[in-house]
Short mmCIF file of C-alpha atoms in Angstrom, two decimals:
data_model
loop_
_atom_site.label_atom_id
_atom_site.label_comp_id
_atom_site.label_asym_id
_atom_site.label_seq_id
_atom_site.Cartn_x
_atom_site.Cartn_y
_atom_site.Cartn_z
CA MET A 1 0.25 -0.04 0.31
CA ALA A 2 3.03 2.38 0.48
CA ASP A 3 3.69 2.52 -3.21
CA SER A 4 0.23 3.23 -3.96
CA GLY A 5 0.26 7.12 -3.75
CA VAL A 6 -1.92 6.80 -0.46
CA PRO A 7 -1.11 8.35 2.95
CA PRO A 8 -0.48 5.77 5.86
CA THR A 9 -3.50 4.22 7.40
CA GLU A 10 -2.41 5.10 11.04
CA ALA A 11 -1.60 8.05 12.81
CA LYS A 12 -1.11 8.82 16.64
CA SER A 13 -4.40 9.66 18.24
CA ASP A 14 -4.11 13.43 19.11
CA THR A 15 -5.37 14.05 22.66
CA ASN A 16 -5.87 17.46 21.73
CA VAL A 17 -8.96 17.62 19.88
CA PRO A 18 -12.11 19.50 20.86
CA ASP A 19 -14.16 17.45 23.68
CA THR A 20 -16.79 16.90 21.37
CA ASP A 21 -19.68 14.08 21.29
CA ILE A 22 -19.94 12.17 18.20
CA PRO A 23 -23.47 13.25 16.35
CA SER A 24 -25.97 10.62 16.72
CA VAL A 25 -27.52 11.72 13.29
CA LEU A 26 -25.26 11.21 10.59
CA PRO A 27 -27.51 11.18 7.03
CA SER A 28 -26.38 9.42 4.09
CA ASP A 29 -28.43 9.27 0.76
CA CYS A 30 -26.57 5.87 0.15
CA ASP A 31 -26.66 4.30 3.32
CA MET A 32 -23.17 5.09 4.16
CA ASP A 33 -22.16 4.72 7.43
CA TYR A 34 -20.44 7.72 8.86
CA VAL A 35 -19.98 6.57 12.47
CA PRO A 36 -16.35 5.38 12.07
CA LEU A 37 -15.32 8.43 10.24
CA ALA A 38 -16.67 10.58 13.61
CA THR A 39 -15.24 8.27 16.04
CA MET A 40 -11.43 8.36 14.22
CA LEU A 41 -11.88 12.31 13.88
CA ALA A 42 -13.03 12.60 17.76
CA THR A 43 -9.95 10.29 18.74
CA GLY A 44 -7.45 12.31 16.43
CA GLN A 45 -7.10 9.48 13.79
CA LEU A 46 -6.66 11.61 11.09
CA ALA A 47 -4.80 9.55 8.72
CA GLU A 48 -7.57 6.82 8.99
CA ALA A 49 -10.01 9.69 8.67
CA ASP A 50 -8.55 11.20 5.72
CA GLN A 51 -8.14 7.24 4.34
CA PHE A 52 -11.99 6.80 5.07
CA THR A 53 -13.02 10.28 3.63
CA ARG A 54 -11.17 9.26 0.50
CA ASP A 55 -12.82 5.92 0.39
CA ALA A 56 -16.37 7.11 1.17
CA LEU A 57 -16.01 9.08 -2.23
CA ILE A 58 -15.18 5.87 -4.19
CA GLU A 59 -18.08 4.23 -2.77
CA ILE A 60 -20.82 7.49 -2.73
CA SER A 61 -19.54 8.81 -6.30
CA GLY A 62 -20.04 5.12 -8.00
CA ALA A 63 -16.67 4.44 -9.14
CA LYS A 64 -16.54 1.58 -6.61
CA GLU A 65 -19.67 0.30 -8.56
CA LYS A 66 -17.55 1.03 -11.89
CA GLY A 67 -14.66 -1.40 -10.83
CA ARG A 68 -12.26 1.72 -9.88
CA ASN A 69 -10.45 2.47 -6.36
CA PHE A 70 -10.22 6.15 -7.17
CA VAL A 71 -12.99 9.09 -8.42
CA TYR A 72 -12.70 10.59 -11.48
CA PHE A 73 -13.73 14.18 -11.85
CA THR A 74 -16.51 13.65 -13.71
CA ASP A 75 -17.97 11.19 -11.11
CA VAL A 76 -18.10 14.28 -8.32
CA LYS A 77 -21.68 15.22 -9.95
CA ASN A 78 -22.84 11.95 -8.56
CA ILE A 79 -21.99 12.31 -4.77
CA PRO A 80 -24.95 13.19 -3.13
CA SER A 81 -25.23 16.69 -1.10
CA THR A 82 -26.09 14.92 1.58
CA ASP A 83 -23.16 12.75 2.62
CA LEU A 84 -20.77 15.42 1.36
CA ALA A 85 -22.56 17.50 3.80
CA THR A 86 -22.02 14.88 6.61
CA MET A 87 -18.32 14.39 6.04
CA GLU A 88 -18.13 18.12 6.01
CA ARG A 89 -19.73 18.57 9.40
CA LEU A 90 -17.96 16.09 10.90
CA TRP A 91 -14.50 17.18 9.79
CA ASN A 92 -15.46 20.94 10.67
CA GLN A 93 -16.76 19.89 14.23
CA PHE A 94 -13.74 18.08 15.06
CA SER A 95 -10.48 20.30 13.90
CA GLY A 96 -12.58 23.26 15.47
CA GLY A 97 -13.40 24.78 11.97
CA LYS A 98 -9.87 23.91 10.60
CA PHE A 99 -10.31 21.05 8.35
CA GLY A 100 -12.85 20.34 5.70
CA TYR A 101 -13.20 21.06 1.67
CA SER A 102 -15.80 23.95 2.79
CA VAL A 103 -12.53 25.32 4.48
CA GLN A 104 -10.11 24.38 1.45
CA LYS A 105 -12.57 26.28 -1.05
CA ARG A 106 -12.46 29.44 1.03
CA ILE A 107 -8.48 29.03 0.67
CA TYR A 108 -8.69 28.36 -2.88
CA ARG A 109 -10.99 31.26 -3.71
CA VAL A 110 -10.22 33.89 -1.34
CA THR A 111 -6.84 33.50 -0.45
CA ALA A 112 -4.73 31.82 -3.01
CA LYS A 113 -7.18 33.48 -5.79
CA ASN A 114 -7.90 30.35 -7.51
CA ASP A 115 -4.03 29.85 -7.73
CA PHE A 116 -3.84 25.81 -7.31
CA GLU A 117 0.32 26.23 -6.79
CA MET A 118 -0.52 29.06 -4.29
CA PHE A 119 -3.33 27.17 -2.67
CA CYS A 120 -0.67 23.92 -1.98
CA ARG A 121 1.51 26.25 0.06
CA LYS A 122 -1.21 27.96 2.20
CA ILE A 123 -2.40 24.30 2.80
CA GLY A 124 0.63 22.37 3.24
CA TRP A 125 0.91 20.63 0.79
CA SER A 126 4.21 21.72 -0.77
CA THR A 127 7.39 21.47 0.66
CA MET A 128 10.92 22.58 -0.40
CA ASP A 129 13.73 20.56 -1.20
CA GLY A 130 16.69 22.76 -1.00
CA GLU A 131 15.63 25.38 -3.51
CA VAL A 132 13.24 23.71 -5.14
CA GLU A 133 9.53 23.61 -4.47
CA ARG A 134 7.73 20.45 -4.82
CA LYS A 135 4.36 18.47 -3.50
CA LYS A 136 4.39 16.73 -0.74
CA ARG A 137 4.51 12.98 -0.90
CA TRP A 138 1.72 10.37 -0.14
CA PHE A 139 4.03 7.23 -0.33
CA GLY A 140 6.47 5.51 1.42
CA ALA A 141 6.77 7.77 4.63
CA SER A 142 3.94 10.50 4.35
CA GLU A 143 4.93 14.02 4.34
CA PHE A 144 1.37 15.40 5.77
CA THR A 145 0.66 16.57 8.87
CA TYR A 146 -2.18 14.44 10.76
CA ASP A 147 -2.02 16.73 13.58
CA VAL A 148 -5.16 19.21 14.21
CA GLN A 149 -2.48 21.82 16.39
CA LYS A 150 0.17 21.51 14.05
CA ALA A 151 -1.02 21.42 10.45
CA PRO A 152 -1.82 24.27 8.47
CA LYS A 153 -5.99 25.30 7.88
CA GLY A 154 -6.92 23.61 5.34
CA HIS A 155 -4.57 20.57 5.36
CA LEU A 156 -6.94 17.92 5.35
CA PRO A 157 -8.83 16.04 4.11
CA LEU A 158 -6.43 15.44 1.08
CA THR A 159 -7.26 15.17 -2.41
CA SER A 160 -5.10 13.31 -5.01
CA ALA A 161 -3.82 15.68 -7.58
CA LEU A 162 -1.75 12.78 -9.33
CA ARG A 163 -4.02 12.80 -12.43
CA GLY A 164 -4.64 16.46 -12.36
CA THR A 165 -6.43 19.05 -10.33
CA SER A 166 -9.51 18.55 -11.89
CA LEU A 167 -11.05 16.19 -8.95
CA LEU A 168 -10.26 18.85 -6.39
CA LYS A 169 -11.44 21.70 -8.45
CA GLU A 170 -15.13 19.70 -9.00
CA LEU A 171 -15.29 18.82 -5.18
CA LEU A 172 -14.87 22.69 -4.29
CA ASN A 173 -17.13 23.38 -7.18
CA HIS A 174 -20.15 20.98 -5.93
CA PRO A 175 -23.51 22.26 -5.65
CA VAL A 176 -23.37 21.47 -1.76
CA TRP A 177 -21.16 24.69 -1.48
CA ASP A 178 -24.02 26.84 -3.09
CA ASN A 179 -25.87 27.92 0.12
CA ASP A 180 -24.55 27.47 4.00
CA ASP A 181 -27.49 24.37 4.47
CA TRP A 182 -24.83 22.09 4.89
CA MET A 183 -23.71 23.37 8.25
CA LYS A 184 -26.90 22.91 9.73
CA THR A 185 -27.47 20.05 11.70
CA PRO A 186 -29.34 17.39 10.68
CA GLU A 187 -33.08 16.54 12.81
CA LYS A 188 -33.95 12.96 14.02
#
């Protein structure tokens, strides 16, 4: 798995996450169980939560049904707003508003002014090798930060740009972000 371009599957638990209860209502239009994601985030298992998020996107986008273990940018339109909103609320809640796609969208649009390279610098997806700037590596020993206190705002969840930036851009343009309804706590 280390050579697959996927971050590590384990991280130390971060005991500095906000002391918040796991929500009892985690809606899904695809019958996806988000309790594991909530639990991972609540206990500071950010690498595991990050991997769960990627796996969930593969499942709820329909990519898995097509025999793929990755999401094409054209699959994003198939991701139900309900599910993306559930994951987003969890990332926001357990990072104190520091992580999530909505956070990344704000940084990409406002701070980085739609410049992907600047965006990567702002959220800590780039690093310097001597005088050469490059993207951080997922394979082998991950260079990403799975710690709420140490990671830059918007650092997680990770989205692969190995096939280009279209997937991330489509996620940031998903209709769920057209208004603030995704922020509303669902009722039982």
